[in-house]
Short mmCIF file of C-alpha atoms in Angstrom, two decimals:
data_model
loop_
_atom_site.label_atom_id
_atom_site.label_comp_id
_atom_site.label_asym_id
_atom_site.label_seq_id
_atom_site.Cartn_x
_atom_site.Cartn_y
_atom_site.Cartn_z
CA MET Y 1 -21.52 24.08 -51.12
CA ILE Y 2 -24.56 23.64 -48.87
CA ILE Y 3 -26.63 26.42 -47.29
CA SER Y 4 -29.30 25.76 -44.66
CA ARG Y 5 -31.86 28.25 -43.36
CA THR Y 6 -33.31 27.68 -39.90
CA PRO Y 7 -35.87 29.87 -38.11
CA LEU Y 8 -35.52 31.55 -34.76
CA ARG Y 9 -38.54 31.24 -32.48
CA ILE Y 10 -40.78 32.98 -30.00
CA SER Y 11 -42.12 30.98 -27.07
CA PHE Y 12 -45.56 31.89 -25.76
CA VAL Y 13 -46.39 29.74 -22.72
CA GLY Y 14 -45.17 26.69 -20.83
CA GLY Y 15 -41.45 27.44 -21.02
CA GLY Y 16 -39.54 25.65 -18.26
CA SER Y 17 -41.71 22.54 -18.43
CA ASP Y 18 -39.37 21.38 -21.22
CA LEU Y 19 -36.55 21.05 -18.68
CA SER Y 20 -35.81 17.49 -17.58
CA ALA Y 21 -36.16 18.55 -13.93
CA PHE Y 22 -39.89 18.88 -14.65
CA TYR Y 23 -40.87 16.55 -17.49
CA ARG Y 24 -39.17 13.48 -16.03
CA ARG Y 25 -41.67 13.72 -13.17
CA GLU Y 26 -44.73 14.67 -15.24
CA PRO Y 27 -45.37 15.72 -18.86
CA GLY Y 28 -44.50 19.25 -19.92
CA ALA Y 29 -46.05 21.32 -22.71
CA VAL Y 30 -45.34 24.59 -24.52
CA VAL Y 31 -46.79 26.66 -27.33
CA SER Y 32 -44.14 28.18 -29.61
CA THR Y 33 -43.85 29.47 -33.14
CA ALA Y 34 -41.03 29.77 -35.63
CA ILE Y 35 -40.55 33.28 -37.02
CA ASN Y 36 -39.22 34.65 -40.29
CA LYS Y 37 -35.87 35.62 -38.83
CA TYR Y 38 -33.26 33.02 -39.68
CA ILE Y 39 -29.77 31.70 -39.11
CA TYR Y 40 -27.98 30.63 -42.30
CA ILE Y 41 -25.26 28.00 -42.17
CA THR Y 42 -22.87 27.56 -45.10
CA VAL Y 43 -20.80 24.39 -45.41
CA ASN Y 44 -18.16 24.08 -48.12
CA GLN Y 45 -15.30 21.76 -48.96
CA LYS Y 46 -11.79 23.05 -48.29
CA PHE Y 47 -8.94 22.38 -50.66
CA ASP Y 48 -6.71 21.19 -47.83
CA GLN Y 49 -7.60 18.92 -44.90
CA LYS Y 50 -8.01 21.67 -42.33
CA ILE Y 51 -11.24 22.71 -40.61
CA ARG Y 52 -12.19 26.38 -40.82
CA ALA Y 53 -15.05 27.60 -38.61
CA SER Y 54 -16.15 31.24 -38.77
CA TYR Y 55 -18.57 32.70 -36.23
CA SER Y 56 -17.82 35.65 -33.90
CA ARG Y 57 -14.20 34.55 -34.37
CA THR Y 58 -12.42 32.28 -36.86
CA GLU Y 59 -10.80 28.96 -36.04
CA ILE Y 60 -8.49 27.07 -38.41
CA VAL Y 61 -7.49 23.70 -36.97
CA ASP Y 62 -6.11 20.35 -38.08
CA SER Y 63 -8.57 18.11 -36.22
CA VAL Y 64 -12.12 18.16 -34.88
CA ASP Y 65 -10.95 17.80 -31.28
CA GLU Y 66 -9.02 21.08 -31.53
CA LEU Y 67 -12.18 23.11 -32.18
CA GLN Y 68 -13.16 25.40 -29.32
CA HIS Y 69 -16.70 25.95 -30.63
CA GLU Y 70 -18.36 23.03 -28.86
CA LEU Y 71 -21.50 22.88 -31.02
CA ILE Y 72 -19.47 22.65 -34.23
CA ARG Y 73 -17.07 20.16 -32.68
CA GLU Y 74 -19.80 17.82 -31.44
CA ALA Y 75 -21.87 18.12 -34.63
CA LEU Y 76 -18.89 17.15 -36.79
CA LYS Y 77 -18.22 14.17 -34.53
CA LEU Y 78 -21.83 13.04 -34.63
CA VAL Y 79 -22.09 13.27 -38.43
CA GLY Y 80 -18.64 11.73 -38.88
CA ILE Y 81 -16.75 14.49 -40.70
CA GLU Y 82 -13.04 14.67 -39.85
CA GLY Y 83 -11.68 17.55 -41.94
CA ALA Y 84 -11.46 19.43 -45.25
CA ILE Y 85 -14.48 21.57 -44.42
CA GLU Y 86 -15.37 25.23 -43.95
CA ILE Y 87 -18.36 26.34 -41.86
CA THR Y 88 -19.74 29.88 -41.68
CA SER Y 89 -22.93 31.40 -40.28
CA ILE Y 90 -25.03 34.54 -40.69
CA SER Y 91 -28.07 35.64 -38.64
CA ASP Y 92 -30.84 37.99 -39.77
CA ILE Y 93 -30.76 39.77 -36.42
CA PRO Y 94 -28.41 39.69 -33.43
CA SER Y 95 -29.69 36.62 -31.67
CA ARG Y 96 -27.24 35.58 -28.95
CA GLY Y 97 -28.59 36.30 -25.49
CA THR Y 98 -31.87 37.71 -26.80
CA GLY Y 99 -34.26 34.84 -26.02
CA LEU Y 100 -34.94 33.71 -29.59
CA GLY Y 101 -33.48 30.22 -29.24
CA SER Y 102 -30.43 30.98 -31.37
CA SER Y 103 -28.14 28.27 -29.96
CA SER Y 104 -30.60 25.52 -30.84
CA THR Y 105 -31.46 27.11 -34.18
CA TYR Y 106 -27.74 27.13 -34.98
CA THR Y 107 -27.31 23.49 -33.97
CA VAL Y 108 -30.32 22.26 -35.96
CA GLY Y 109 -29.25 24.22 -39.05
CA LEU Y 110 -25.66 23.00 -38.74
CA LEU Y 111 -26.75 19.36 -38.55
CA ASN Y 112 -29.05 19.83 -41.54
CA ALA Y 113 -26.22 21.28 -43.63
CA LEU Y 114 -23.67 18.69 -42.50
CA TYR Y 115 -25.93 15.76 -43.33
CA ALA Y 116 -26.62 17.21 -46.78
CA TYR Y 117 -22.87 17.71 -47.23
CA THR Y 118 -22.42 13.97 -46.71
CA ASN Y 119 -25.25 13.24 -49.19
CA HIS Y 120 -27.81 12.38 -46.54
CA LEU Y 121 -31.14 13.99 -45.70
CA ALA Y 122 -32.23 14.18 -42.07
CA GLY Y 123 -35.88 14.68 -41.12
CA ALA Y 124 -37.15 17.17 -38.55
CA GLU Y 125 -37.45 14.65 -35.72
CA ARG Y 126 -33.87 13.46 -36.16
CA LEU Y 127 -32.50 16.99 -36.40
CA ALA Y 128 -34.30 18.02 -33.21
CA ARG Y 129 -33.39 14.88 -31.28
CA GLU Y 130 -29.71 15.03 -32.24
CA ALA Y 131 -29.52 18.78 -31.55
CA CYS Y 132 -30.81 18.01 -28.03
CA GLN Y 133 -28.19 15.28 -27.74
CA ILE Y 134 -25.41 17.70 -28.68
CA GLU Y 135 -26.52 20.65 -26.55
CA ILE Y 136 -27.82 18.88 -23.46
CA GLU Y 137 -25.90 15.59 -23.28
CA GLN Y 138 -22.58 16.32 -25.01
CA CYS Y 139 -22.16 19.99 -24.09
CA GLY Y 140 -23.96 19.82 -20.75
CA LYS Y 141 -26.11 22.92 -21.27
CA PRO Y 142 -28.88 23.30 -18.64
CA ILE Y 143 -31.51 23.97 -21.30
CA GLY Y 144 -34.82 22.47 -22.38
CA LYS Y 145 -35.99 20.82 -25.57
CA GLN Y 146 -38.53 23.18 -27.10
CA ASP Y 147 -36.09 25.32 -29.09
CA GLN Y 148 -34.60 22.40 -31.01
CA TYR Y 149 -38.02 21.04 -31.98
CA ILE Y 150 -39.56 24.32 -33.11
CA ALA Y 151 -36.41 25.11 -35.15
CA ALA Y 152 -36.60 21.73 -36.87
CA TYR Y 153 -40.37 21.60 -37.43
CA GLY Y 154 -41.29 25.27 -37.88
CA GLY Y 155 -44.87 26.52 -37.72
CA LEU Y 156 -47.05 27.26 -34.71
CA GLN Y 157 -46.89 24.20 -32.47
CA PHE Y 158 -48.15 22.63 -29.26
CA ILE Y 159 -45.17 20.55 -28.10
CA ARG Y 160 -45.35 17.91 -25.36
CA PHE Y 161 -42.40 16.54 -23.40
CA ASN Y 162 -42.85 13.12 -21.83
CA PRO Y 163 -41.10 11.36 -18.91
CA ASP Y 164 -39.80 8.67 -21.30
CA GLU Y 165 -37.93 11.42 -23.26
CA SER Y 166 -40.32 11.23 -26.23
CA VAL Y 167 -41.53 14.52 -27.70
CA PHE Y 168 -44.84 15.03 -29.53
CA VAL Y 169 -45.15 17.99 -31.92
CA ASP Y 170 -48.75 18.92 -32.77
CA PRO Y 171 -49.68 21.87 -35.00
CA ILE Y 172 -52.01 24.44 -33.44
CA ILE Y 173 -55.32 24.06 -35.26
CA CYS Y 174 -56.98 27.40 -35.91
CA LYS Y 175 -58.56 29.39 -38.71
CA PRO Y 176 -56.20 31.23 -41.09
CA GLU Y 177 -57.74 34.54 -40.01
CA THR Y 178 -57.02 33.68 -36.35
CA ARG Y 179 -53.38 33.05 -37.17
CA GLU Y 180 -53.25 36.34 -39.09
CA GLN Y 181 -54.89 38.27 -36.24
CA LEU Y 182 -52.48 36.72 -33.75
CA GLN Y 183 -49.50 37.73 -35.86
CA ASP Y 184 -50.86 41.25 -36.32
CA GLY Y 185 -51.44 41.65 -32.58
CA LEU Y 186 -47.93 40.67 -31.49
CA LEU Y 187 -45.32 43.34 -30.84
CA MET Y 188 -41.66 42.49 -30.25
CA LEU Y 189 -39.47 45.14 -28.60
CA TYR Y 190 -35.71 44.91 -28.10
CA THR Y 191 -34.71 45.88 -24.57
CA GLY Y 192 -30.98 46.11 -25.20
CA LEU Y 193 -30.38 43.98 -22.10
CA MET Y 194 -28.19 40.91 -22.54
CA ARG Y 195 -28.30 37.92 -20.22
CA SER Y 196 -27.03 34.38 -19.76
CA ALA Y 197 -29.87 31.94 -20.30
CA ASP Y 198 -27.75 29.10 -18.90
CA ASP Y 199 -27.44 30.80 -15.50
CA ILE Y 200 -31.17 31.45 -15.22
CA LEU Y 201 -32.13 27.97 -16.41
CA GLU Y 202 -29.67 26.34 -14.03
CA LYS Y 203 -31.30 28.16 -11.11
CA GLN Y 204 -34.75 27.25 -12.42
CA SER Y 205 -33.87 23.56 -12.73
CA HIS Y 206 -32.49 23.54 -9.19
CA ASN Y 207 -35.61 25.25 -7.84
CA THR Y 208 -37.87 22.82 -9.69
CA LYS Y 209 -36.09 19.83 -8.15
CA THR Y 210 -36.03 21.19 -4.61
CA ASP Y 211 -39.16 23.37 -4.30
CA GLU Y 212 -42.57 21.76 -4.71
CA GLY Y 213 -44.07 25.23 -5.11
CA LYS Y 214 -41.99 25.81 -8.25
CA GLN Y 215 -43.08 22.41 -9.60
CA ALA Y 216 -46.69 23.41 -9.00
CA GLY Y 217 -46.10 26.70 -10.82
CA LEU Y 218 -44.77 24.86 -13.86
CA ARG Y 219 -47.76 22.53 -13.69
CA ARG Y 220 -50.02 25.58 -13.97
CA MET Y 221 -47.95 26.80 -16.93
CA VAL Y 222 -48.53 23.47 -18.70
CA GLY Y 223 -52.22 24.17 -18.17
CA TYR Y 224 -51.73 27.61 -19.74
CA ALA Y 225 -50.30 25.93 -22.84
CA ARG Y 226 -53.51 23.93 -23.17
CA GLN Y 227 -55.57 27.09 -22.59
CA VAL Y 228 -53.70 28.91 -25.36
CA ARG Y 229 -54.35 26.01 -27.72
CA GLU Y 230 -58.07 26.20 -26.92
CA ALA Y 231 -58.19 30.01 -27.17
CA LEU Y 232 -56.68 29.94 -30.65
CA ALA Y 233 -58.98 27.11 -31.74
CA HIS Y 234 -61.96 29.31 -30.77
CA ASN Y 235 -60.57 32.58 -32.20
CA ASP Y 236 -60.32 34.07 -28.70
CA LEU Y 237 -57.36 36.41 -29.13
CA ASP Y 238 -58.10 38.46 -26.01
CA GLY Y 239 -58.17 35.17 -24.11
CA PHE Y 240 -54.77 34.37 -25.60
CA GLY Y 241 -53.41 37.68 -24.30
CA GLU Y 242 -54.84 37.09 -20.82
CA VAL Y 243 -53.22 33.64 -20.60
CA LEU Y 244 -49.94 35.13 -21.84
CA HIS Y 245 -50.15 37.60 -18.94
CA ALA Y 246 -50.92 34.88 -16.37
CA ASN Y 247 -48.04 32.76 -17.67
CA TRP Y 248 -45.60 35.67 -17.32
CA LEU Y 249 -46.65 36.33 -13.73
CA GLU Y 250 -46.04 32.65 -12.98
CA LYS Y 251 -42.73 32.53 -14.86
CA ARG Y 252 -41.31 35.50 -12.94
CA SER Y 253 -41.53 33.50 -9.72
CA LEU Y 254 -39.56 30.47 -10.97
CA ALA Y 255 -36.04 31.86 -10.50
CA SER Y 256 -34.21 35.07 -9.70
CA GLY Y 257 -33.11 36.89 -12.83
CA VAL Y 258 -36.16 36.02 -14.94
CA SER Y 259 -37.28 39.63 -14.60
CA LYS Y 260 -35.70 42.88 -13.42
CA PRO Y 261 -37.19 46.11 -12.03
CA ASN Y 262 -36.84 47.94 -15.34
CA ILE Y 263 -38.44 45.02 -17.22
CA ASP Y 264 -41.36 45.01 -14.77
CA GLU Y 265 -41.74 48.77 -15.21
CA TRP Y 266 -41.74 48.50 -19.03
CA TYR Y 267 -44.29 45.71 -18.88
CA GLU Y 268 -46.65 47.61 -16.58
CA ARG Y 269 -46.29 50.71 -18.76
CA ALA Y 270 -47.20 48.62 -21.82
CA ARG Y 271 -50.23 47.19 -20.00
CA ALA Y 272 -51.34 50.70 -19.08
CA HIS Y 273 -51.28 51.64 -22.76
CA GLY Y 274 -53.24 48.72 -24.18
CA ALA Y 275 -51.19 45.52 -23.97
CA ILE Y 276 -53.29 42.57 -22.78
CA GLY Y 277 -50.37 40.28 -22.03
CA GLY Y 278 -46.71 39.73 -22.68
CA LYS Y 279 -43.42 38.27 -21.49
CA ILE Y 280 -39.67 38.42 -21.86
CA LEU Y 281 -38.76 35.86 -24.50
CA GLY Y 282 -36.67 32.84 -23.64
CA ALA Y 283 -35.30 32.24 -20.16
CA GLY Y 284 -35.83 35.89 -19.19
CA GLY Y 285 -33.59 38.63 -17.87
CA GLY Y 286 -33.34 40.63 -21.10
CA GLY Y 287 -33.46 40.34 -24.85
CA PHE Y 288 -36.88 40.88 -26.42
CA LEU Y 289 -40.11 41.90 -24.73
CA LEU Y 290 -43.08 40.29 -26.49
CA LEU Y 291 -46.50 41.91 -26.12
CA TYR Y 292 -49.98 41.10 -27.36
CA ALA Y 293 -52.30 44.06 -27.95
CA PRO Y 294 -54.93 45.17 -30.44
CA PRO Y 295 -53.00 46.45 -33.48
CA GLU Y 296 -54.58 49.89 -33.15
CA ARG Y 297 -52.83 50.27 -29.75
CA HIS Y 298 -49.34 49.40 -31.02
CA ALA Y 299 -48.35 52.97 -31.86
CA GLU Y 300 -49.45 54.14 -28.42
CA ILE Y 301 -47.47 51.38 -26.71
CA CYS Y 302 -44.33 52.16 -28.73
CA ALA Y 303 -44.67 55.85 -27.92
CA ALA Y 304 -44.91 54.96 -24.22
CA LEU Y 305 -41.73 52.86 -24.46
CA PRO Y 306 -39.33 55.09 -26.45
CA GLU Y 307 -36.28 53.36 -24.96
CA LEU Y 308 -37.26 50.05 -26.59
CA ARG Y 309 -36.84 49.24 -30.27
CA PRO Y 310 -39.69 47.51 -32.14
CA VAL Y 311 -38.63 44.69 -34.48
CA GLY Y 312 -41.06 43.49 -37.12
CA PHE Y 313 -41.51 39.78 -37.77
CA GLY Y 314 -43.91 37.20 -39.13
CA PHE Y 315 -44.57 33.53 -38.55
CA SER Y 316 -42.54 30.95 -40.45
CA PRO Y 317 -44.46 27.81 -41.48
CA GLN Y 318 -41.26 25.91 -42.28
CA GLY Y 319 -38.52 24.59 -40.06
CA SER Y 320 -34.90 24.11 -41.04
CA LYS Y 321 -34.50 23.70 -44.79
CA LEU Y 322 -31.78 23.50 -47.40
CA ILE Y 323 -31.88 26.53 -49.68
CA TYR Y 324 -28.79 25.80 -51.77
CA VAL Y 325 -27.13 22.51 -52.66
CA GLU Y 326 -24.22 22.27 -55.06
CA GLU Y 327 -23.52 18.73 -56.19
CA ASN Y 328 -20.24 16.98 -55.45
CA GLY Y 329 -19.62 19.10 -52.36
CA TYR Y 330 -18.21 16.11 -50.51
CA GLU Y 331 -15.89 13.44 -51.80
#
């Protein structure tokens, strides 16, 4: 039996520049962090030759090609496993459609567990690259690359996406107390709104290709990623919050569906009660509202937003890792 643990993530600035519609024309950049909310993947040998996959439903099939779960199907093909396997998953918090990068976290964690099951270890770069291959190339999802890389590497990272398809992952360099103050100042609130990231990202990619104004907006967001890196290096947390705010205003204009009237109203209410900046996590449209505010204003903000549910979290310095390995799991 193999168990992998892979972190979900929060994206701060630059999201959208990791889409090929942008970075194939000019480099993209984001700042993201892994958080201590995880998806656990368990892989175990089955007595018979069937494949059993349990997620929101359970599939029991005779061959890989029969699997309806496309991420599991393509991961098994890539690793070269044909049968006699059981795959299950558990998430710390409901993650689908909430903007925490759960699809990529799942794919990275699944690959990590499957490689260990076949007595191989895969490094972070390989896990991220192959997760991108599965999600974007094999499954045709209109998504970017940041989620796969932050899930594989963990930590607080400045990630660059280059026209030649290479990706550079650079840790944010800042004092430990800066990192602690940043974590203490962040507030994550669940809106209860679900959305399809694929629909929003598809519109955004189309707009980026056809509208030079959208391309220019993403170019400014790449600049915001650099500004956040500098703000954290100089312990400027208020500056971080201000850039977060500017990035959200820019992001809202990239595609319809990124924000909604009730989201805008919640955000303005939060700003009126002490939030310096914020954003809807992920592609937008729902899920979690992330805010940055002095910790002493958090209670006031939560009281002003009684319809939203605060969810505590911390940063995770590690990416996908194996937390349980039983020998002779694969023969």
